[in-house]
Coordinates of C-alpha atoms and ligand atoms in Angstrom, one line a residue:
X1 CA 98.8 -165.9 -64.5
X2 CA 101.7 -164.9 -62.4
X3 CA 102.8 -165.8 -58.9
X4 CA 101.8 -162.8 -56.9
X5 CA 104.3 -162.0 -54.2
X6 CA 107.2 -163.6 -55.9
X7 CA 110.1 -161.4 -55.8
X8 CA 111.1 -160.0 -59.2
X9 CA 114.5 -159.2 -58.0
X10 CA 115.3 -161.4 -55.0
X11 CA 118.5 -160.6 -52.8
X12 CA 119.5 -164.2 -53.6
X13 CA 118.4 -166.7 -56.2
X14 CA 118.6 -170.2 -54.8
X15 CA 119.4 -172.8 -57.5
X16 CA 119.0 -176.0 -55.6
X17 CA 118.5 -177.6 -52.3
X18 CA 122.0 -179.0 -51.4
X19 CA 122.1 -180.6 -48.1
X20 CA 120.2 -181.0 -44.8
X21 CA 121.9 -181.5 -41.4
X22 CA 120.5 -183.8 -38.7
X23 CA 121.7 -183.5 -35.1
X24 CA 121.4 -186.8 -33.1
X25 CA 122.8 -188.2 -29.9
X26 CA 123.8 -191.4 -31.8
X27 CA 125.9 -190.5 -34.9
X28 CA 127.0 -194.0 -35.7
X29 CA 123.4 -195.3 -35.6
X30 CA 122.2 -192.6 -38.2
X31 CA 125.3 -193.0 -40.3
X32 CA 124.6 -196.8 -40.4
X33 CA 121.0 -196.1 -41.4
X34 CA 122.1 -193.8 -44.2
X35 CA 124.9 -196.1 -45.6
X36 CA 123.3 -199.5 -45.0
X37 CA 119.6 -198.9 -45.4
X38 CA 119.4 -195.9 -47.8
X39 CA 122.8 -196.8 -49.5
X40 CA 124.3 -193.3 -49.3
X41 CA 128.1 -193.0 -49.5
X42 CA 130.0 -191.7 -46.5
X43 CA 132.3 -189.0 -48.0
X44 CA 134.0 -187.6 -45.0
X45 CA 133.9 -187.7 -41.3
X46 CA 135.4 -184.7 -39.2
X47 CA 134.9 -183.6 -35.6
X48 CA 132.0 -181.5 -37.1
X49 CA 130.2 -184.5 -38.4
X50 CA 129.6 -187.2 -41.0
X51 CA 129.0 -186.1 -44.6
X52 CA 127.1 -188.4 -46.9
X53 CA 126.1 -188.2 -50.5
X54 CA 123.8 -189.6 -53.2
X55 CA 126.7 -188.9 -55.5
X56 CA 126.4 -185.6 -57.3
X57 CA 127.1 -183.3 -54.5
X58 CA 130.0 -183.5 -52.1
X59 CA 127.2 -184.2 -49.5
X60 CA 123.4 -184.2 -49.3
X61 CA 123.2 -185.1 -45.6
X62 CA 125.3 -184.0 -42.7
X63 CA 125.0 -185.8 -39.3
X64 CA 126.3 -184.0 -36.1
X65 CA 126.2 -185.0 -32.4
X66 CA 123.8 -183.3 -30.1
X67 CA 120.2 -183.4 -28.9
X68 CA 117.9 -184.9 -31.5
X69 CA 117.2 -182.2 -34.0
X70 CA 116.4 -183.0 -37.6
X71 CA 116.8 -180.1 -40.1
X72 CA 119.3 -178.4 -37.8
X73 CA 120.7 -176.7 -40.8
X74 CA 119.9 -176.4 -44.5
X75 CA 122.4 -175.8 -47.4
X76 CA 121.3 -174.1 -50.5
X77 CA 123.4 -173.6 -53.7
X78 CA 122.8 -170.1 -55.1
X79 CA 123.1 -168.4 -58.5
X80 CA 125.6 -165.5 -58.8
X81 CA 128.3 -164.5 -56.3
X82 CA 128.3 -164.9 -52.6
X83 CA 129.6 -161.5 -52.2
X84 CA 126.7 -160.0 -54.0
X85 CA 124.4 -162.2 -51.9
X86 CA 126.0 -161.0 -48.7
X87 CA 125.5 -157.3 -49.7
X88 CA 122.0 -157.7 -50.8
X89 CA 121.0 -159.7 -47.7
X90 CA 122.6 -157.1 -45.4
X91 CA 120.8 -154.3 -47.3
X92 CA 117.6 -156.1 -46.6
X93 CA 118.3 -156.1 -42.9
X94 CA 119.5 -159.6 -42.4
X95 CA 122.4 -160.6 -40.3
X96 CA 124.8 -162.6 -42.5
X97 CA 128.0 -164.3 -41.6
X98 CA 130.7 -165.4 -44.1
X99 CA 132.4 -168.4 -43.0
X100 CA 135.1 -170.8 -44.3
X101 CA 134.7 -173.5 -41.7
X102 CA 131.2 -174.9 -42.4
X103 CA 132.5 -178.2 -43.6
X104 CA 134.4 -180.0 -46.4
X105 CA 133.0 -179.5 -49.8
X106 CA 131.7 -176.0 -49.0
X107 CA 134.8 -174.0 -48.1
X108 CA 133.0 -170.6 -48.5
X109 CA 129.5 -170.1 -47.2
X110 CA 127.0 -167.5 -46.0
X111 CA 125.2 -168.3 -42.8
X112 CA 121.9 -166.6 -42.0
X113 CA 119.1 -167.6 -39.7
X114 CA 115.8 -168.7 -41.1
X115 CA 113.0 -166.5 -39.7
X116 CA 110.5 -168.1 -37.4
X117 CA 112.4 -171.4 -37.1
X118 CA 115.8 -170.4 -36.2
X119 CA 117.4 -172.9 -38.4
X120 CA 120.7 -171.8 -39.9
X121 CA 120.8 -171.6 -43.7
X122 CA 124.1 -172.1 -45.5
X123 CA 124.4 -170.4 -48.9
X124 CA 127.2 -171.4 -51.2
X125 CA 128.1 -171.0 -54.9
X126 CA 128.8 -174.8 -55.5
X127 CA 129.9 -177.9 -53.7
X128 CA 133.0 -179.7 -54.5
X129 CA 132.5 -183.0 -56.3
X130 CA 132.1 -186.1 -54.0
X131 CA 134.4 -188.3 -56.0
X132 CA 131.7 -191.1 -55.5
X133 CA 131.4 -193.0 -58.7
X134 CA 129.6 -196.2 -59.8
X135 CA 126.2 -197.5 -60.3
X136 CA 124.2 -198.6 -57.3
X137 CA 120.8 -200.2 -57.8
X138 CA 119.4 -198.9 -54.5
X139 CA 120.8 -195.4 -53.7
X140 CA 118.3 -192.5 -54.2
X141 CA 119.1 -190.2 -57.0
X142 CA 119.1 -187.1 -55.0
X143 CA 117.9 -185.1 -52.0
X144 CA 114.4 -183.8 -53.1
X145 CA 112.8 -181.6 -50.5
X146 CA 112.5 -181.0 -46.8
X147 CA 109.3 -179.9 -45.1
X148 CA 109.2 -178.0 -41.7
X149 CA 106.7 -176.4 -39.3
X150 CA 106.6 -172.7 -38.8
X151 CA 104.5 -170.5 -36.5
X152 CA 104.5 -167.7 -39.2
X153 CA 103.8 -169.2 -42.5
X154 CA 103.1 -166.1 -44.5
X155 CA 106.3 -164.3 -43.3
X156 CA 108.5 -167.3 -44.0
X157 CA 106.9 -167.8 -47.4
X158 CA 107.5 -164.0 -48.2
X159 CA 111.2 -164.5 -47.0
X160 CA 111.7 -167.5 -49.3
X161 CA 110.1 -165.7 -52.3
X162 CA 111.4 -162.2 -51.9
X163 CA 114.9 -162.9 -50.4
X164 CA 115.8 -166.3 -51.7
X165 CA 114.0 -166.2 -55.0
X166 CA 111.7 -169.3 -54.4
X167 CA 108.5 -169.5 -56.5
X168 CA 105.1 -170.6 -55.3
X169 CA 104.0 -174.0 -56.6
X170 CA 100.8 -175.0 -54.7
X171 CA 99.1 -174.8 -51.3
X172 CA 96.9 -177.1 -49.3
X173 CA 94.1 -175.3 -47.5
X174 CA 95.5 -172.4 -45.6
X175 CA 98.4 -174.2 -43.9
X176 CA 100.7 -176.2 -46.3
X177 CA 102.8 -174.2 -48.9
X178 CA 105.0 -175.8 -51.5
X179 CA 107.9 -173.7 -52.9
X180 CA 110.4 -174.4 -55.7
X181 CA 113.8 -173.0 -56.6
X182 CA 114.1 -174.8 -60.0
X183 CA 111.7 -176.9 -62.2
X184 CA 111.2 -179.4 -59.5
X185 CA 107.7 -178.8 -58.0
X186 CA 109.0 -178.3 -54.5
X187 CA 112.3 -178.2 -52.6
X188 CA 111.0 -176.4 -49.5
X189 CA 107.6 -177.0 -48.0
X190 CA 106.2 -175.3 -44.9
X191 CA 103.3 -176.2 -42.6
X192 CA 101.6 -173.5 -40.4
X193 CA 101.6 -174.8 -36.8
X194 CA 101.2 -173.3 -33.3
X195 CA 101.7 -176.9 -32.0
X196 CA 104.8 -178.2 -33.6
X197 CA 108.3 -177.0 -34.4
X198 CA 111.1 -178.4 -36.6
X199 CA 111.0 -180.8 -39.4
X200 CA 107.9 -182.5 -40.8
X201 CA 109.8 -184.8 -43.2
X202 CA 112.6 -185.1 -45.6
X203 CA 112.3 -186.7 -49.0
X204 CA 114.7 -188.4 -51.3
X205 CA 114.0 -189.0 -55.0
X206 CA 114.0 -192.5 -56.7
X207 CA 114.5 -192.9 -60.4
X208 CA 111.1 -194.5 -61.1
X209 CA 108.5 -196.8 -59.5
X210 CA 110.6 -199.9 -60.1
X211 CA 113.5 -198.4 -58.3
X212 CA 111.2 -197.3 -55.4
X213 CA 109.8 -200.8 -55.0
X214 CA 113.3 -202.3 -55.1
X215 CA 114.1 -200.0 -52.2
X216 CA 110.9 -201.0 -50.3
X217 CA 111.9 -204.6 -50.4
X218 CA 115.4 -203.7 -49.1
X219 CA 113.8 -201.7 -46.3
X220 CA 111.6 -204.7 -45.3
X221 CA 114.8 -206.9 -45.2
X222 CA 116.4 -204.3 -42.9
X223 CA 113.2 -204.2 -40.7
X224 CA 111.9 -200.9 -41.7
X225 CA 108.1 -200.7 -42.3
X226 CA 106.2 -198.1 -44.1
X227 CA 104.2 -195.7 -42.0
X228 CA 102.3 -194.4 -45.1
X229 CA 101.9 -195.4 -48.8
X230 CA 102.7 -196.2 -51.5
X231 CA 100.4 -193.5 -52.7
X232 CA 100.1 -190.5 -55.0
X233 CA 100.0 -187.0 -53.6
X234 CA 97.8 -184.3 -55.2
X235 CA 100.2 -181.2 -55.1
X236 CA 103.4 -182.4 -56.9
X237 CA 101.7 -185.6 -58.0
X238 CA 104.7 -187.6 -56.7
X239 CA 104.3 -191.3 -55.9
X240 CA 105.3 -191.5 -52.3
X241 CA 106.1 -193.8 -49.4
X242 CA 107.0 -192.8 -45.8
X243 CA 109.0 -194.5 -43.1
X244 CA 110.9 -193.6 -39.9
X245 CA 114.7 -193.4 -39.4
X246 CA 116.2 -194.7 -36.2
X247 CA 115.7 -191.2 -34.6
X248 CA 112.0 -191.3 -35.5
X249 CA 112.5 -188.7 -38.3
X250 CA 109.9 -189.1 -41.0
X251 CA 111.7 -190.0 -44.3
X252 CA 109.8 -189.9 -47.7
X253 CA 111.0 -191.8 -50.8
X254 CA 109.3 -190.5 -53.9
X255 CA 109.2 -190.5 -57.7
X256 CA 107.4 -188.8 -60.6
X257 CA 107.3 -185.4 -59.0
X258 CA 105.9 -182.7 -61.2
X259 CA 108.3 -180.8 -63.3
X260 CA 107.2 -177.2 -64.1
X261 CA 108.5 -175.8 -67.3
X262 CA 106.6 -172.6 -67.6
X263 CA 104.3 -171.4 -65.0
X264 CA 103.1 -168.5 -67.1
X265 CA 101.9 -170.8 -69.9
X266 CA 100.6 -173.3 -67.3
X267 CA 102.9 -175.9 -68.9
X268 CA 104.1 -178.6 -66.6
X269 CA 105.7 -181.8 -67.9
X270 CA 102.4 -183.6 -69.0
X271 CA 101.4 -186.7 -67.0
X272 CA 98.3 -188.7 -67.4
X273 CA 97.2 -188.2 -63.8
X274 CA 97.0 -184.3 -64.2
X275 CA 93.6 -182.8 -63.5
X276 CA 93.8 -179.9 -65.9
X277 CA 95.7 -178.6 -68.9
X278 CA 97.1 -176.0 -68.8
X279 CA 97.8 -176.3 -65.1
X280 CA 98.8 -173.4 -62.8
X281 CA 99.9 -173.2 -59.1
X282 CA 96.7 -173.3 -57.0
X283 CA 95.1 -173.8 -53.6
X284 CA 94.0 -177.5 -53.0
X285 CA 91.1 -178.5 -50.9
X286 CA 91.9 -180.4 -47.7
X287 CA 90.5 -183.8 -48.5
X288 CA 91.6 -187.3 -49.1
X289 CA 92.3 -187.0 -52.8
X290 CA 94.7 -184.1 -52.1
X291 CA 96.6 -186.1 -49.6
X292 CA 96.6 -189.4 -51.6
X293 CA 94.7 -189.7 -54.8
X294 CA 94.9 -193.5 -54.4
X295 CA 93.0 -193.5 -51.1
X296 CA 94.5 -194.3 -47.7
X297 CA 95.7 -191.4 -45.5
X298 CA 97.9 -191.2 -42.4
X299 CA 96.3 -188.7 -40.0
X300 CA 99.5 -188.2 -38.2
X301 CA 101.1 -186.6 -41.3
X302 CA 98.3 -184.2 -41.7
X303 CA 98.4 -183.0 -38.1
X304 CA 99.8 -179.5 -37.7
Ligands
FE2_1 FE1 107.2 -184.7 -49.3

């Protein structure tokens, strides 16, 4: 089985989701949330914003001042050279700007506008190291994925597959698509909506269930209550929790996300809760088990 529609020779091959930018009227409040509640490290603060990391990358989150707008930009690390990416994207008819002033850690980047959402996408070859060292019992291991609404789901999926080299992982019903750029089941998810715009949720990975539970007790001490979970999703099979940041943005903390080794052989890292062996990308029914195989659902997070 192959993923029909996946670009065999995309203009760009994204290697990983690098960072997501949040625009907020209250930068110190959101920086406080990320450093004190989620235990991120503040790496740099410039007039352009605050840059925070989970450790590996120079930054995983950028916080800038303005009207509240989550996912106001997305940074992707790419395989190959930026020059090649620039040429191929232009040949495909996309306006691309090469910039050296995006921010610290990414001194050379391409900027293009994401079709149908208008969000700027930043493409770069690599981030500089953050310099952040040391073990911390709380901090998430990495930025996992970000989900957004789009009024044109099919066109945006095609853009991600054919221009950016993403591959299809799963779909729920006819409205919720999960795309990956490496072995992680999803890095970019999109929900079809004529009602909503912008970000649906952003998700940070925890090492294992014990790490997640430790963080939940920390959230409780800080006064943050869950809006959904713990539960286990169908697509991706990640164990999840959701809460809201001080701006009202939905934050997912997850662990045990599916790892897809070989889609042609249907070989995903085996897990006891998988429904089939081999397993292939598929379209899931819109039902409770798909949303949360353990039971409870939050209707707000299914609204689109
Ligand atoms: Fe998620």
